[in-house]
C-alpha positions as MATLAB code, in Angstrom:
seq = 'MVKLTPPMGWNSWNTFGENINEQMIFETADQLVDSGLAGKGYEYLVIDDCWSLKERGEDDRLVADPQKFPHGIKTVADYVHSKGLKFGMYSCAGNLTCAGYPGSFEHEFLDAETFASWGVDFLKYDYCYHSPIIHGKYLYRRMGLALQNCGRDILFSACSWGADQTHEWIKETGASMWRSTGDIFDTWESVKDLARQQEKLHPYNGVGCFNDMDMLIVGMHGKGNVGLAGCSDTQYKTHFSLWAFLGSPLMIGCDIRTMDEATLRILSNEEIIRINQDPACRQPVKLSGFCSDDNGLMYYRLLSNGDLALGIFNLGEHTIRPSINLDEMGLPLSTGKTLELHEVWTNERFTVTNATLSQTLEPFDCKIFRAKVVDR';
ca = [
      -9.077   -2.458   13.191;
      -8.912   -2.192    9.867;
      -6.092   -0.386    7.811;
      -7.248    0.118    4.309;
      -3.771    1.593    3.618;
      -0.361    1.090    5.199;
       0.133    2.476    8.660;
       2.355    6.470    8.929;
       4.409    7.552   11.706;
       7.053    8.276   14.045;
       8.744    5.692   16.177;
      10.776    6.288   19.247;
      13.644    3.554   19.043;
      15.732    3.981   15.935;
      17.003    7.320   17.526;
      16.018    7.771   21.161;
      16.621    4.040   22.166;
      15.972    4.408   25.817;
      16.399    7.675   26.105;
      13.159    8.912   26.539;
      10.790   11.349   28.611;
       7.136   12.911   28.091;
       9.092   16.330   26.816;
      10.631   14.863   24.257;
       7.276   13.315   23.525;
       5.538   16.601   23.605;
       8.221   18.098   21.318;
       7.407   15.261   18.875;
       4.173   16.069   18.594;
       4.932   20.204   17.917;
       7.460   18.574   15.700;
       5.559   16.632   13.458;
       2.361   19.100   13.551;
       4.482   22.350   12.738;
       6.821   20.471    9.674;
       3.685   19.545    8.083;
       4.751   15.834    8.459;
       1.267   15.473   10.072;
      -0.218   16.725    7.138;
       1.229   14.405    4.702;
      -0.242   11.735    6.331;
       2.219   10.944    9.436;
      -0.480   10.978   11.960;
       0.519    7.867   14.452;
       3.701    8.849   17.389;
       4.411    5.483   19.196;
       6.950    5.115   21.946;
       8.913    2.163   21.901;
      10.845    0.095   24.545;
      12.267    0.909   28.233;
       9.098    2.740   28.734;
       7.739    0.896   31.612;
       9.386    0.077   35.239;
      10.871   -3.550   35.659;
       8.396   -4.742   37.608;
       4.766   -4.907   37.850;
       2.370   -3.058   40.162;
       0.853   -4.530   42.929;
      -2.240   -4.612   40.977;
      -0.221   -7.305   38.891;
      -0.271   -3.745   35.705;
       2.271   -2.348   33.935;
       3.536    1.127   35.266;
       5.077    3.661   33.658;
       8.777    5.337   34.785;
       7.765    8.449   36.527;
      11.137    9.644   36.178;
      11.082    9.561   32.513;
       6.914   10.417   32.600;
       5.585   12.090   35.905;
       2.753   12.405   34.475;
       2.002    9.224   33.382;
       1.211    7.828   29.824;
      -2.958    9.178   30.302;
      -1.555   12.739   30.088;
       0.970   11.863   27.665;
      -1.908   10.659   25.473;
      -3.843   13.247   25.770;
      -1.273   15.943   24.899;
      -0.955   13.963   21.473;
      -4.684   13.523   20.158;
      -4.990   17.308   21.482;
      -2.449   17.534   18.699;
      -4.710   15.736   16.401;
      -2.364   13.011   16.421;
      -2.785    9.061   17.288;
      -0.194    7.857   20.378;
       0.802    3.826   20.269;
       2.972    2.555   23.283;
       5.056   -0.802   22.932;
       4.706   -4.011   24.553;
       6.423   -7.557   23.863;
       4.912  -11.409   23.668;
       7.456  -12.462   25.905;
       8.833  -11.843   29.887;
      10.160   -9.408   28.964;
      10.461   -6.578   26.106;
      13.237   -7.106   23.962;
      14.339   -4.178   26.560;
      14.315   -6.241   29.773;
      11.092   -4.629   30.733;
       8.019   -6.548   31.812;
       6.543   -8.043   28.317;
       2.545   -9.006   28.382;
       3.343  -13.343   28.463;
      -0.163  -14.112   30.000;
      -0.779  -10.325   30.690;
      -2.826   -9.449   27.478;
      -6.024   -9.280   28.688;
      -5.079   -6.423   31.803;
      -2.575   -4.923   29.775;
      -4.880   -4.523   26.738;
      -6.924   -3.275   29.053;
      -4.841   -0.985   30.762;
      -3.754    0.618   27.568;
      -7.171    1.111   26.237;
      -7.884    3.564   29.571;
      -4.964    5.561   28.950;
      -6.320    6.291   25.353;
      -3.925    4.128   23.160;
      -4.020    3.838   19.422;
      -2.110    2.217   18.794;
       0.242   -1.244   20.021;
       3.873   -2.028   18.645;
       4.142   -5.767   20.295;
       7.511   -7.268   19.607;
       8.960  -10.895   19.787;
      11.549  -11.531   22.700;
      11.734  -13.675   25.693;
       9.051  -15.400   24.013;
       7.565  -18.748   25.561;
       9.786  -21.753   23.514;
       7.587  -24.210   23.649;
       4.205  -22.051   21.666;
       4.646  -21.640   18.118;
       3.763  -17.508   17.658;
       1.012  -17.613   15.608;
      -0.956  -18.654   19.369;
       0.686  -15.685   21.507;
      -0.420  -13.217   18.606;
      -3.801  -14.203   18.424;
      -3.664  -13.986   21.897;
      -3.227   -9.944   22.063;
      -4.741  -10.004   19.325;
      -8.398  -10.802   20.822;
      -6.977   -8.797   23.642;
      -7.559   -5.804   21.630;
     -10.642   -6.409   19.468;
     -12.219   -7.079   23.136;
     -11.360   -3.865   25.013;
     -12.794   -1.595   24.241;
     -10.340    0.857   22.346;
      -9.304    0.313   18.035;
      -6.747   -0.198   19.053;
      -3.819   -0.565   15.268;
      -2.387   -4.217   16.491;
       1.636   -4.024   14.844;
       3.197   -7.123   15.167;
       6.451   -7.278   15.642;
       8.107  -10.806   15.196;
      10.707  -10.454   12.483;
       9.063  -12.715   10.138;
       9.692  -16.009   12.675;
       7.956  -18.475   12.735;
       6.962  -17.600    9.061;
       4.873  -15.896    9.908;
       3.252  -14.364    6.779;
       1.833  -17.728    6.776;
      -0.518  -16.868   10.072;
      -0.493  -13.810   10.779;
      -3.251  -11.631    9.541;
      -5.568  -14.085   11.348;
      -3.904  -12.736   14.680;
      -6.628   -9.607   13.608;
      -2.740   -7.041   12.881;
      -2.722   -4.896   11.257;
       1.303   -5.077    9.891;
       3.513   -7.093   10.990;
       7.212   -6.860   10.763;
       9.034   -8.868    7.936;
      12.510   -8.779    8.774;
      15.384   -8.238   11.623;
      16.193   -4.594   12.931;
      16.985   -1.920   10.329;
      20.130   -0.570   11.173;
      21.512    3.434    9.800;
      24.421    1.610    6.695;
      23.516    1.409    3.398;
      23.526   -2.575    3.599;
      21.342   -2.677    6.221;
      19.024   -1.061    3.529;
      19.689   -3.530    0.950;
      19.964   -6.582    3.142;
      16.220   -6.160    4.429;
      15.048   -4.960    0.470;
      16.258   -8.518   -1.112;
      14.394  -10.759    1.851;
      11.205   -8.957    0.261;
      10.389  -11.119   -3.579;
       8.879  -13.643   -2.102;
       6.562  -11.312    1.081;
       4.976   -9.820   -1.930;
       2.179  -11.581   -2.105;
       1.183  -11.392    1.357;
       0.478   -7.251    1.922;
      -2.445   -6.573    1.325;
      -5.248   -4.121    2.718;
      -5.894   -4.715    6.539;
      -2.320   -6.713    6.675;
       0.719   -4.457    5.536;
       4.132   -5.922    5.376;
       6.576   -3.443    7.300;
       9.780   -3.564    6.459;
      10.848   -2.033    9.120;
      11.459    2.180   10.362;
      12.135    4.865    8.173;
      16.601    5.836    9.298;
      15.516    8.687    6.337;
      17.850   11.832    8.269;
      19.813    9.693   11.139;
      23.379   10.335    9.994;
      24.789    7.841   11.736;
      23.095    9.431   14.661;
      21.201    7.278   18.037;
      20.309    4.220   18.649;
      20.877    2.559   15.804;
      23.079    5.411   14.049;
      26.228    3.410   12.524;
      27.848    4.315    9.699;
      25.080    6.474    8.210;
      24.591    7.355    4.444;
      23.936   10.025    2.047;
      21.152   11.847    1.338;
      21.048    9.939   -2.569;
      20.687    6.449   -0.368;
      18.451    7.823    2.047;
      16.018    9.134   -1.044;
      16.656    5.501   -2.771;
      15.786    3.757    1.067;
      12.664    5.962    1.020;
      11.324    5.250   -1.921;
      11.571    1.192   -1.485;
       9.393    1.480    0.837;
       7.068    3.577   -0.123;
       7.296    1.777   -3.597;
       6.904   -1.884   -1.378;
       3.781   -0.774    0.261;
       5.792   -0.895    3.798;
       4.131    1.619    6.828;
       6.187    3.913    6.740;
       7.419    5.315   10.252;
       9.692    7.717   10.344;
      12.344    6.689   12.661;
      14.460   10.313   13.285;
      14.551   12.877   15.569;
      12.559   15.136   13.602;
      13.280   17.967   16.001;
      16.553   18.712   14.078;
      16.382   17.276   10.380;
      17.292   19.414    8.094;
      16.028   20.875    5.367;
      16.712   17.715    3.211;
      15.593   14.975    5.574;
      11.994   17.013    5.474;
      12.146   17.372    1.741;
      12.370   12.926    1.183;
       9.965   12.271    3.910;
       7.502   14.620    2.691;
       7.793   13.986   -1.136;
       3.750   13.446   -1.799;
       3.792   11.784   -4.838;
       5.407    8.728   -3.629;
       3.099    9.475   -0.250;
       0.716    9.042   -3.424;
       2.510    5.320   -4.217;
       2.321    3.967   -1.363;
      -0.739    5.460    0.110;
      -2.644    3.690   -3.058;
      -6.316    2.806   -1.959;
      -5.933   -0.861   -4.340;
      -2.649   -1.530   -2.134;
      -1.654   -4.115   -4.765;
       1.944   -5.768   -4.698;
       4.150   -4.591   -7.118;
       5.855   -6.755   -9.778;
       9.919   -7.268  -10.053;
      10.015   -6.840  -13.747;
      13.206   -9.010  -15.286;
      14.405   -6.734  -17.799;
      17.531   -6.110  -18.800;
      20.316   -4.798  -16.459;
      24.479   -5.548  -16.806;
      24.911   -5.375  -12.739;
      22.179   -6.918  -10.270;
      21.750   -4.535   -7.911;
      19.985   -3.118  -10.667;
      16.202   -3.014   -8.952;
      12.876   -2.643  -11.228;
       9.476   -2.777  -10.171;
       5.723   -1.871  -10.667;
       2.444   -1.184   -9.520;
      -0.700   -1.331  -11.475;
      -2.667    1.700   -9.587;
      -6.061    2.089   -8.312;
      -7.285    4.463  -11.401;
      -5.400    2.772  -14.027;
      -2.412    4.518  -13.890;
       1.676    2.827  -13.184;
       3.859    3.707  -10.366;
       7.322    2.693  -11.819;
      10.581    1.993   -9.344;
      13.878    1.193  -10.812;
      16.734    1.517   -7.783;
      20.382    1.299   -8.492;
      21.870   -0.831   -4.729;
      25.107   -0.539   -6.753;
      28.291    1.724   -6.365;
      28.122    1.407   -9.956;
      26.185    3.443  -12.454;
      23.681    1.767  -14.499;
      21.625    1.250  -17.319;
      19.061   -0.402  -17.461;
      16.019   -1.130  -20.194;
      12.374   -2.314  -19.453;
      10.110   -3.821  -22.309;
       6.863   -2.646  -22.025;
       5.658   -5.985  -22.538;
       6.680   -7.160  -19.484;
       3.219   -4.161  -18.123;
       1.167   -5.702  -20.659;
       2.391   -2.866  -22.738;
       3.263   -4.335  -26.327;
       3.656   -2.446  -29.926;
       0.510   -4.885  -30.809;
      -2.177   -2.632  -28.504;
      -0.900    0.375  -30.009;
      -0.499    2.596  -26.747;
       2.264    3.438  -24.639;
       3.802    5.340  -21.516;
       3.857    8.379  -20.646;
       5.497    8.893  -17.396;
       6.304   12.147  -14.242;
       9.591   11.016  -12.628;
       7.894   12.171   -8.806;
      12.062   13.632   -8.362;
      12.423   15.146  -10.599;
       9.000   16.367  -11.996;
      10.884   14.546  -15.597;
       8.398   14.486  -17.961;
       8.004   11.651  -21.313;
       6.550    9.378  -23.569;
       8.306    5.728  -23.927;
       9.541    5.627  -27.338;
       9.113    1.770  -29.643;
       8.014    0.216  -26.456;
      11.565   -0.231  -24.221;
      12.527    2.318  -21.401;
      15.532    3.229  -20.641;
      17.663    5.145  -17.972;
      21.152    6.124  -16.202;
      20.792    5.875  -12.848;
      24.204    7.476  -10.677;
      24.749    4.703   -8.240;
      22.406    4.276   -4.927;
      19.993    6.752   -7.713;
      16.623    6.206   -8.228;
      14.337    7.033  -10.803;
       9.648    7.315   -9.561;
       7.665    6.472  -12.244;
       3.780    7.365  -12.498;
       3.052    6.635  -15.611;
      -0.381    7.039  -18.141;
      -0.943    4.303  -20.149;
      -1.839    7.029  -23.524;
      -1.522    6.477  -27.766;
       1.009    6.176  -29.544;
];
């Protein structure tokens, strides 16, 4: 599959871990549609690790745990499809998955065939318990080739955590998205850490093979499988804005059946999603600007219609006031042009004067602008 914009959907791992079952999946599929999230672009519903029995069946095929999925995976996939959604599953390049279930090592073609027969549209492929003497690129090539020849269009989501210099070879495997980091946890420090790892990877993100910064923690509030300290709604807003602005796939990780209005509002922001899904998928550019605090991050992206997306992020606990010279974005005073800005969270609108943008940001907050080039 060639994916033209970052995939969007929901994954079971962050909240549920091993505590998954078909009824929960049915209810989540219902809620993706009923909440309007599916209409915003969240189309993949993905079951993560712990869905199978601990041993393969007599025919050497993976077997769904009958306690969790008494009607089988095909029935689950059919229900998800009946809601207009796409269905995803999980396996691993090792002998075992990360939670100790059978992996797909040396069963790649058999498992790809099995997934296709069940109606799978998306495969997250992890990197635990892999062979220590085979480089990761060969393991992901195997599954990529198997998926390309399984008879069904299945999105290949490679999850090797950036190991073995993943960014240098992952596109050759046929993967549509690739994890560049270790796991996210529901803390602000985790968000900051993953965001700061991205700068050197921006050139490796683009159409057909998207840099996956890991699943979203928006709305978890310390609950669930990776729930620790939790974050405030402001921090979740900034986390979502960063992931979207930097072009990461957007995979919801909270329990959307019980999410509050603030969570739905963050996940549903159409202008942020529009930036994430811009068809040009151009890489973000980190701006130098001026900020007395190194917790200030400033980025811009050139969008497909000539607009600019401008993101200013405060990762720290103190108020900051960063400034940006428009010359960094190709708009010195000599051009006679400036930017007309629309802040997509507050709907504030104004025009930049004197070729300089200065903004005050409260702790952990962000401002995301869609900007049009206009005459001064």
